[in-house]
Each structure stands twice: as C-alpha cells, then as structure tokens.
Amino acid sequence: MVEDISALGLRHVGYAIPTEFFAPFVSGAVDVIRTMTTDEQAEDAFRWSLTLVSKILVRTIMEGSTIVMKAINTNNEKSLRKAISVAARGKRSMELLNITVGTQSISPFYWAIESGSLVTAKAMIGDLLTIRADRDNYYYGCDDLFTRHPEVVQRLITDAQGVLPALLDGLIWRSRVAVNGLRRVNYYVKHLVQDQEGNYNQALEWLVDGQESKVI
C-alpha cells in the first residue's frame, strides 16, 4: 500500500500540486464523513488513515520535486536548460530520466510527454544526446536513454511524433572539420538495430508501422 501511495505522490509531483493543499483537503473530507455518520470511532479512524496517506504524499512530493520536474511544468526550453545546467556531466542523463523516492521511480522525460510538455521533451532529448567531455571521459546519454526506455521509439511515434526527429538527429555526430571536401560522420544506431540482450530490436518495425515516410 505504501508503494502505491508513493507512486501516486510521484505523479502529483508532475501535477505541481502545492503541499499546502493536503491539510485542508483532509479536513474537508473528514467534515463530509461527519455528516454521514455519528460513529466517532469511524470518524477518528478515517481521519487517522487519511492523515497518514497525506503525510506520505507530502513526503514523496517534497523529495521528488526536483528543479527539472518544476521546469517541465512550465513547458519552457530556457527553464529546462537552466534547471539541468547545475547537474554534473556524468549525472545529467539520470536527472532527466529518473527520479526515485523509496522504491518508486518516475521518468521526467516520459512525464513531459504524458503531460503534453513537448517543448521541454524535445529540449531534454537535445541535452541527452549532446556529447560532452572532460579530461578523463566522454559523456553521451544515448546508452542511458535506451537502457531506461528501450521502447522510446514506439512511445514517441505514438504520443510525440514531433520529438522523434530530434531523437534521430541526436544519434548522428558530424565533425566540424572537412578534409579534402569530406566530413566525418558517426551514426550511433546500435540501439535501433539490437536490444539490450543482443536480439533484433523492434525499433525499425515501429518506424515502419508509424507510416511516416519522411522520418524513415
């Protein structure tokens, strides 16, 4: 039951529900129950139960309300970029792909799609598929994206076709330097061809089923 309530709380993070509303809601619900029964014990039991639920929800919302989730609610690319700019290179992808409270988790990227914040969803794809580096490592969120959401191509075809070209463009790296009129290009399409177990990936089938000739 606690896990179910925590999962509900994470969804309320996306709804941007102020935690100050929970106490009045509990009071209002108890007042309604009071008009329906004269059993004080039943009323006290209802109050205790609903208060406990509200405390779990408030705790989950407080822990899950990251600046990225708040930026998604604005559906503003500038706000999203500002929110994610404080994250370290090696942690940026997980800030965009996973929020965990207790045993429950939610994907900010998928929440942006589900809530219709497609401007921020596209900005998130752009940030995930930007290659960064420091003195020791290169950072590229492609593997993290397909590990967290192996069905991301299908999800975009179904719910956010406007974001799909950004994903496919992000799987291509073009060199800034041309040599003898030629420019090096890398295609990071492994996850479109095979899945995590090395089997044939359905991504190409999903693209064909989507019947988008321009995308193909």
Tab-separated table of C-alpha atoms in Angstrom, residues 10 26 32 49 76 93 99 110 115 154 183 207:
chain	number	residue	atom	x	y	z
A	10	LEU	CA	5.334	10.983	-7.669
A	26	VAL	CA	-8.098	16.101	4.789
A	32	VAL	CA	-18.024	15.277	4.862
A	49	SER	CA	-5.937	6.979	7.816
A	76	ASN	CA	9.771	26.259	-21.448
A	93	SER	CA	21.117	11.963	-18.051
A	99	ILE	CA	13.547	10.325	-10.046
A	110	TYR	CA	8.187	10.399	-20.090
A	115	SER	CA	1.670	15.904	-19.731
A	154	GLN	CA	7.492	3.422	-30.071
A	183	ARG	CA	33.473	15.391	-43.352
A	207	LEU	CA	9.112	3.186	-37.532
